Amino acid sequence: MIAEEYKQMLGKKSVIRELSEYGTERAKEIGFENVFDYSLGNPSVPVPQAFTDKLVELATSKNPASVHGYSPSLGIDSVREKIAASLNRRFGIGYEKEHIFMTSGAAGAIAHALRSVTGKGDEVITFAPYFPEYNPYVNKTGAVLKIVPADTANFQINFPEFEKMFSSKVMAVLINTPNNPSGIVYSTETIKKLAAFLTEKEREFGHDIFLISDEPYREIVFEHVDAPYVAKYYHNTITCYSFSKSLSLPGERIGYIAVNPACKDAKLIVEMCGQISRGIGHNCPPSIIQLAVAEIVDLTADLSVYETNMNILYKALAGLGFSCVKPGGTFYMFPKALEEDAVQFCNRALKYDLILVPADSFGCPGYFRMAYCIPTEKVERSLEAFRKLAQDYK
Amino acid sequence: MIAEEYKQMLGKKSVIRELSEYGTERAKEIGFENVFDYSLGNPSVPVPQAFTDKLVELATSKNPASVHGYSPSLGIDSVREKIAASLNRRFGIGYEKEHIFMTSGAAGAIAHALRSVTGKGDEVITFAPYFPEYNPYVNKTGAVLKIVPADTANFQINFPEFEKMFSSKVMAVLINTPNNPSGIVYSTETIKKLAAFLTEKEREFGHDIFLISDEPYREIVFEHVDAPYVAKYYHNTITCYSFSKSLSLPGERIGYIAVNPACKDAKLIVEMCGQISRGIGHNCPPSIIQLAVAEIVDLTADLSVYETNMNILYKALAGLGFSCVKPGGTFYMFPKALEEDAVQFCNRALKYDLILVPADSFGCPGYFRMAYCIPTEKVERSLEAFRKLAQDYK
């Protein structure tokens, strides 16, 4: 019989998807160039040429059986080695191949990480504003996701509320820095404080507490921003990475888990991820994409446009009276709406063909998200629409 | 804390993988050409040139944002349309795009199909000999997998035992034809009888019963073999397909679910698969692979070598006194061992550098599986080793 559990999920349509569909329809009416669509986090800069070159080389000049053959269930050995070496060059942590598990993007990484260290009845804590897909990732493991309210002064961690909510049932804490949707990067001070708190709680409760660090925006950090590598500060860190944003290839579904070598069960967790895959029918990301990415593991697409766009928007919106914490990375910003109800506010923005996402589903009502991964000239042309929108509230 | 459920799975190493690792080690000692490794079902013929050409064309001449961008969660629309059209050309069933869901190979397809129509406490029935990975696929949904013993006379369905085991708890029946490991194709008579039985049971128990048809070997069917398209015979059929074997690209993880349009909930099931993906962190197979495969959807690799190898082996083994039902497709054959204990028998075969897999884990003790997806000249050279092995039992 039809599984009610999944049938019920169909009712709840994603706000982001609905707005993005509206944007596509509206573009058919008035022209794509006239719709200022800030709804979707789809990278706008092209994949690096070196990736394309490697992909073509693999497809045309290597033995097809080795390029297109089955990947081992933990990922291709040489790929895992290259990723470990790259992390060591950058962060000096001492990863080995055995600490790396290849995944289908960050989504696959988080789903595996959660299953490896939580189960029915456990609690997982995350911090608002947060990526709404954390709900299905956590709930489908049998654990419960708890949301710490935002510290809207700076969107760092709200420690007083976090400490109140923490119990012996918490087996994992899930963070995302640089953050979608706030654009904020957790500071070294924040990460140190978090690590000290978790270490203390491990002692108090006598069991491991894992820090699952979701880092698809790691390479998109703006000038002079303090952006610590999380795993350096806490032994039980499971880093979840995706190349979607750094290389502009979100559709190719490629990422990894890196378990901190300082975690006593690090290699065991990686081995377990291979078993978790068996139950969900996921068996490794595509071989040719693994191989191509490994060849250019230290490269990124030209990500500079995101900082350019952020600076233009931040300055303009501040001038129009918006309140906004300045982003430290990603391609999102997270201003306060000009009325209490952000859904109403975003509806009004549609009058000026500005597509903005109300942040209710991110656990932070009253705010809205802008994904400014669009061409700079369009960002500039959108300022007049923001001016008109702000005028409505004068 | 470490999830015991997955930790426990680590103890049980796959026999196939162990044998294949042994083969690799042995090849280092005596040379690859001297090890007759029949353990792994990795296609040996190259991917079609047309696939490579399309992949290169997509990577080099299309807009990178559209080639590497996010795929919709059910798969890329144009890809789903092309697959539906191809199935209609071949089998005349009337699929539309809305009946197709893109998956990470057959593993992803089966895992999604099971989650869409079964749950905790339900039963799923399959038939020995069967692919051992069906255990984690089914058990991790909360359902229980029941195995109908083999009819070793012909490896068609053992209906008397099947009928005895069938209860109102059975929500899905999982079949694999052409079959791994037996190489047998279910006849039209078998499929018709199965469909009539399930239709009767749906009436008796008053609920839907789904037929999940695992068909990665659909294109590898030998001359004059009756190979019906399963969905034509039963309304509630969910077809699970993979391009791994037909196009020789198992590492690229690309396949689909096609739900029979005659199933009243067909489109609902496809929509639900999108929700199932959210919980397991799988979000679509890679975009560029979806797009490339769709361009050559009616092509296959040159699969003729498999029939050539089968004929050589079948004739030779029969001459040596092996008892074996002649395969109708795939690249497997499934002879009876020359002693009761197939594990002992396969151990003895190693003396002659013949790597054969005992069928205990396929639910059929006393038999062994040979994956003859290796070069024909090697098959021919292996015959002397089989002769020596048979001699040991004279």
mmCIF file of C-alpha atoms in Angstrom, chain A residues 1-4 6-7 9-10 12 17 41-44 46-47 49 51-52 55-56 59-60 64-65 67-73 104 106-109 111-112 115-119 122 132-133 136-137 140-141 171 206-210 217 244-245 248-253 265 268-269 271-272 275-289, chain B residues 1-4 6-7 9-10 12 17 41-47 49 51-52 55-56 59-60 64-65 67-73 104 107-109 111-112 115-119 122 132-133 136-137 140-141 171 206-210 217 244-245 248-253 265 268-269 271-272 275-289:
data_model
loop_
_atom_site.group_PDB
_atom_site.id
_atom_site.type_symbol
_atom_site.label_atom_id
_atom_site.label_comp_id
_atom_site.label_asym_id
_atom_site.label_seq_id
_atom_site.Cartn_x
_atom_site.Cartn_y
_atom_site.Cartn_z
ATOM 1 C CA MET A 1 0.000 0.000 0.000
ATOM 2 C CA ILE A 2 1.028 3.592 -0.585
ATOM 3 C CA ALA A 3 3.307 4.773 2.251
ATOM 4 C CA GLU A 4 1.330 7.512 4.050
ATOM 5 C CA TYR A 6 5.759 10.154 2.219
ATOM 6 C CA LYS A 7 2.339 10.927 0.765
ATOM 7 C CA MET A 9 5.007 15.237 2.787
ATOM 8 C CA LEU A 10 3.628 16.138 -0.642
ATOM 9 C CA LYS A 12 3.913 20.979 1.964
ATOM 10 C CA ARG A 17 10.437 26.434 -5.209
ATOM 11 C CA GLY A 41 20.928 29.389 -4.688
ATOM 12 C CA ASN A 42 22.071 28.163 -8.093
ATOM 13 C CA PRO A 43 25.669 29.282 -8.808
ATOM 14 C CA SER A 44 25.831 31.756 -11.688
ATOM 15 C CA PRO A 46 30.730 28.833 -14.943
ATOM 16 C CA VAL A 47 32.545 25.668 -13.886
ATOM 17 C CA GLN A 49 37.681 25.244 -17.703
ATOM 18 C CA PHE A 51 37.225 20.704 -14.847
ATOM 19 C CA THR A 52 35.806 20.468 -18.371
ATOM 20 C CA LEU A 55 36.294 15.453 -17.824
ATOM 21 C CA VAL A 56 36.897 15.318 -21.590
ATOM 22 C CA ALA A 59 36.055 10.322 -21.243
ATOM 23 C CA THR A 60 38.188 10.177 -24.375
ATOM 24 C CA PRO A 64 36.446 3.234 -20.340
ATOM 25 C CA ALA A 65 36.132 0.282 -17.947
ATOM 26 C CA VAL A 67 36.601 5.486 -15.874
ATOM 27 C CA HIS A 68 32.993 4.227 -15.895
ATOM 28 C CA GLY A 69 33.415 1.108 -13.733
ATOM 29 C CA TYR A 70 32.045 0.610 -10.231
ATOM 30 C CA SER A 71 33.549 2.828 -7.576
ATOM 31 C CA PRO A 72 34.401 1.091 -4.278
ATOM 32 C CA SER A 73 31.592 1.771 -1.837
ATOM 33 C CA SER A 104 26.277 12.719 -3.398
ATOM 34 C CA ALA A 106 26.314 17.828 0.999
ATOM 35 C CA ALA A 107 22.815 16.326 1.235
ATOM 36 C CA GLY A 108 24.241 12.807 1.011
ATOM 37 C CA ALA A 109 27.030 13.738 3.416
ATOM 38 C CA ALA A 111 22.259 12.154 5.737
ATOM 39 C CA HIS A 112 25.122 9.667 6.187
ATOM 40 C CA ARG A 115 22.731 7.999 10.482
ATOM 41 C CA SER A 116 26.214 7.088 11.676
ATOM 42 C CA VAL A 117 25.898 8.819 15.068
ATOM 43 C CA THR A 118 22.195 9.175 15.878
ATOM 44 C CA GLY A 119 19.083 7.027 15.961
ATOM 45 C CA ASP A 122 18.028 10.941 20.021
ATOM 46 C CA PRO A 132 14.866 23.779 6.057
ATOM 47 C CA GLU A 133 15.981 20.468 4.476
ATOM 48 C CA PRO A 136 13.772 15.578 6.613
ATOM 49 C CA TYR A 137 17.482 14.718 6.949
ATOM 50 C CA LYS A 140 13.970 10.267 8.742
ATOM 51 C CA THR A 141 16.740 8.835 10.922
ATOM 52 C CA MET A 171 23.938 13.152 20.208
ATOM 53 C CA GLY A 206 29.611 10.371 29.605
ATOM 54 C CA HIS A 207 28.984 9.864 25.901
ATOM 55 C CA ASP A 208 30.263 11.215 22.587
ATOM 56 C CA ILE A 209 28.620 14.289 21.114
ATOM 57 C CA PHE A 210 29.305 14.846 17.433
ATOM 58 C CA TYR A 217 30.137 27.521 1.229
ATOM 59 C CA SER A 244 28.427 22.303 -5.811
ATOM 60 C CA LYS A 245 29.181 25.917 -5.004
ATOM 61 C CA SER A 248 29.577 25.554 -9.828
ATOM 62 C CA LEU A 249 28.316 22.047 -10.504
ATOM 63 C CA PRO A 250 25.413 21.439 -8.113
ATOM 64 C CA GLY A 251 23.734 19.036 -10.541
ATOM 65 C CA GLU A 252 26.679 16.628 -10.551
ATOM 66 C CA ARG A 253 26.101 15.666 -6.909
ATOM 67 C CA ASP A 265 36.006 6.214 15.909
ATOM 68 C CA LEU A 268 34.890 3.191 11.900
ATOM 69 C CA ILE A 269 32.426 5.968 11.015
ATOM 70 C CA GLU A 271 33.341 2.263 7.149
ATOM 71 C CA MET A 272 29.833 2.511 8.586
ATOM 72 C CA GLN A 275 26.924 0.199 5.204
ATOM 73 C CA ILE A 276 24.437 3.060 5.494
ATOM 74 C CA SER A 277 24.600 3.432 1.700
ATOM 75 C CA ARG A 278 23.525 -0.173 1.239
ATOM 76 C CA GLY A 279 20.236 0.476 3.016
ATOM 77 C CA ILE A 280 19.274 3.572 1.058
ATOM 78 C CA GLY A 281 20.344 2.429 -2.378
ATOM 79 C CA HIS A 282 23.017 5.066 -2.697
ATOM 80 C CA ASN A 283 26.251 3.597 -3.957
ATOM 81 C CA CYS A 284 28.817 6.334 -4.420
ATOM 82 C CA PRO A 285 28.795 9.462 -6.504
ATOM 83 C CA PRO A 286 29.472 9.002 -10.236
ATOM 84 C CA SER A 287 32.950 7.658 -11.007
ATOM 85 C CA ILE A 288 33.911 10.086 -13.767
ATOM 86 C CA ILE A 289 32.884 13.085 -11.656
ATOM 87 C CA MET B 1 26.926 7.792 19.870
ATOM 88 C CA ILE B 2 27.989 5.360 17.172
ATOM 89 C CA ALA B 3 24.894 3.735 15.635
ATOM 90 C CA GLU B 4 25.130 0.036 16.580
ATOM 91 C CA TYR B 6 25.331 -0.049 11.104
ATOM 92 C CA LYS B 7 28.363 -1.027 13.147
ATOM 93 C CA MET B 9 26.706 -4.784 9.578
ATOM 94 C CA LEU B 10 30.463 -4.375 9.267
ATOM 95 C CA LYS B 12 29.578 -9.542 7.655
ATOM 96 C CA ARG B 17 34.072 -8.877 -2.487
ATOM 97 C CA GLY B 41 29.594 -8.549 -12.430
ATOM 98 C CA ASN B 42 31.534 -5.614 -13.878
ATOM 99 C CA PRO B 43 30.769 -5.172 -17.610
ATOM 100 C CA SER B 44 33.812 -5.884 -19.770
ATOM 101 C CA VAL B 45 32.764 -4.235 -23.040
ATOM 102 C CA PRO B 46 33.364 -0.506 -23.535
ATOM 103 C CA VAL B 47 30.704 2.191 -23.288
ATOM 104 C CA GLN B 49 31.326 5.806 -28.559
ATOM 105 C CA PHE B 51 27.833 8.162 -25.216
ATOM 106 C CA THR B 52 31.357 9.574 -25.019
ATOM 107 C CA LEU B 55 29.220 13.679 -22.948
ATOM 108 C CA VAL B 56 32.016 15.697 -24.558
ATOM 109 C CA ALA B 59 30.676 19.482 -21.452
ATOM 110 C CA THR B 60 32.233 21.665 -24.131
ATOM 111 C CA PRO B 64 27.677 25.135 -18.223
ATOM 112 C CA ALA B 65 24.957 26.406 -15.868
ATOM 113 C CA VAL B 67 24.529 21.224 -18.022
ATOM 114 C CA HIS B 68 25.885 21.230 -14.455
ATOM 115 C CA GLY B 69 22.964 22.984 -12.712
ATOM 116 C CA TYR B 70 20.554 21.395 -10.249
ATOM 117 C CA SER B 71 18.277 18.744 -11.696
ATOM 118 C CA PRO B 72 14.622 18.933 -10.587
ATOM 119 C CA SER B 73 14.105 16.419 -7.813
ATOM 120 C CA SER B 104 21.120 6.399 -8.880
ATOM 121 C CA ALA B 107 19.945 0.230 -6.227
ATOM 122 C CA GLY B 108 18.434 3.693 -5.879
ATOM 123 C CA ALA B 109 15.395 2.621 -7.882
ATOM 124 C CA ALA B 111 15.237 1.496 -2.454
ATOM 125 C CA HIS B 112 12.797 4.209 -3.561
ATOM 126 C CA ARG B 115 9.854 2.930 0.519
ATOM 127 C CA SER B 116 6.950 4.155 -1.600
ATOM 128 C CA VAL B 117 4.778 1.054 -1.087
ATOM 129 C CA THR B 118 5.954 -0.698 2.091
ATOM 130 C CA GLY B 119 6.712 0.150 5.686
ATOM 131 C CA ASP B 122 4.996 -5.303 6.034
ATOM 132 C CA PRO B 132 21.871 -10.557 -1.510
ATOM 133 C CA GLU B 133 21.691 -6.739 -1.414
ATOM 134 C CA PRO B 136 19.504 -4.244 3.324
ATOM 135 C CA TYR B 137 17.226 -2.602 0.727
ATOM 136 C CA LYS B 140 16.081 -0.718 6.239
ATOM 137 C CA THR B 141 12.523 0.272 5.270
ATOM 138 C CA MET B 171 2.702 -5.532 0.161
ATOM 139 C CA GLY B 206 -8.597 -5.874 -0.400
ATOM 140 C CA HIS B 207 -5.357 -3.939 -0.802
ATOM 141 C CA ASP B 208 -2.822 -3.172 -3.505
ATOM 142 C CA ILE B 209 0.090 -5.541 -3.990
ATOM 143 C CA PHE B 210 2.994 -4.108 -5.947
ATOM 144 C CA TYR B 217 19.813 -7.019 -17.439
ATOM 145 C CA SER B 244 24.931 0.106 -15.816
ATOM 146 C CA LYS B 245 24.967 -3.083 -17.859
ATOM 147 C CA SER B 248 28.685 -0.441 -19.514
ATOM 148 C CA LEU B 249 28.809 2.445 -17.062
ATOM 149 C CA PRO B 250 28.009 1.012 -13.631
ATOM 150 C CA GLY B 251 30.116 3.656 -11.881
ATOM 151 C CA GLU B 252 28.035 6.532 -13.247
ATOM 152 C CA ARG B 253 24.992 5.507 -11.175
ATOM 153 C CA ASP B 265 -1.444 5.790 -8.056
ATOM 154 C CA LEU B 268 1.546 9.842 -6.975
ATOM 155 C CA ILE B 269 4.246 7.209 -6.468
ATOM 156 C CA GLU B 271 5.945 12.374 -6.722
ATOM 157 C CA MET B 272 6.480 10.467 -3.470
ATOM 158 C CA GLN B 275 9.994 13.130 -1.032
ATOM 159 C CA ILE B 276 11.753 9.862 -0.182
ATOM 160 C CA SER B 277 14.938 11.345 -1.672
ATOM 161 C CA ARG B 278 14.782 14.275 0.750
ATOM 162 C CA GLY B 279 15.029 11.948 3.732
ATOM 163 C CA ILE B 280 18.017 9.969 2.505
ATOM 164 C CA GLY B 281 20.028 12.829 1.084
ATOM 165 C CA HIS B 282 19.808 11.551 -2.457
ATOM 166 C CA ASN B 283 18.919 14.322 -4.865
ATOM 167 C CA CYS B 284 18.902 12.986 -8.389
ATOM 168 C CA PRO B 285 21.559 11.293 -10.464
ATOM 169 C CA PRO B 286 24.218 13.608 -11.957
ATOM 170 C CA SER B 287 22.832 16.098 -14.479
ATOM 171 C CA ILE B 288 25.383 15.609 -17.259
ATOM 172 C CA ILE B 289 24.980 11.824 -17.115
#
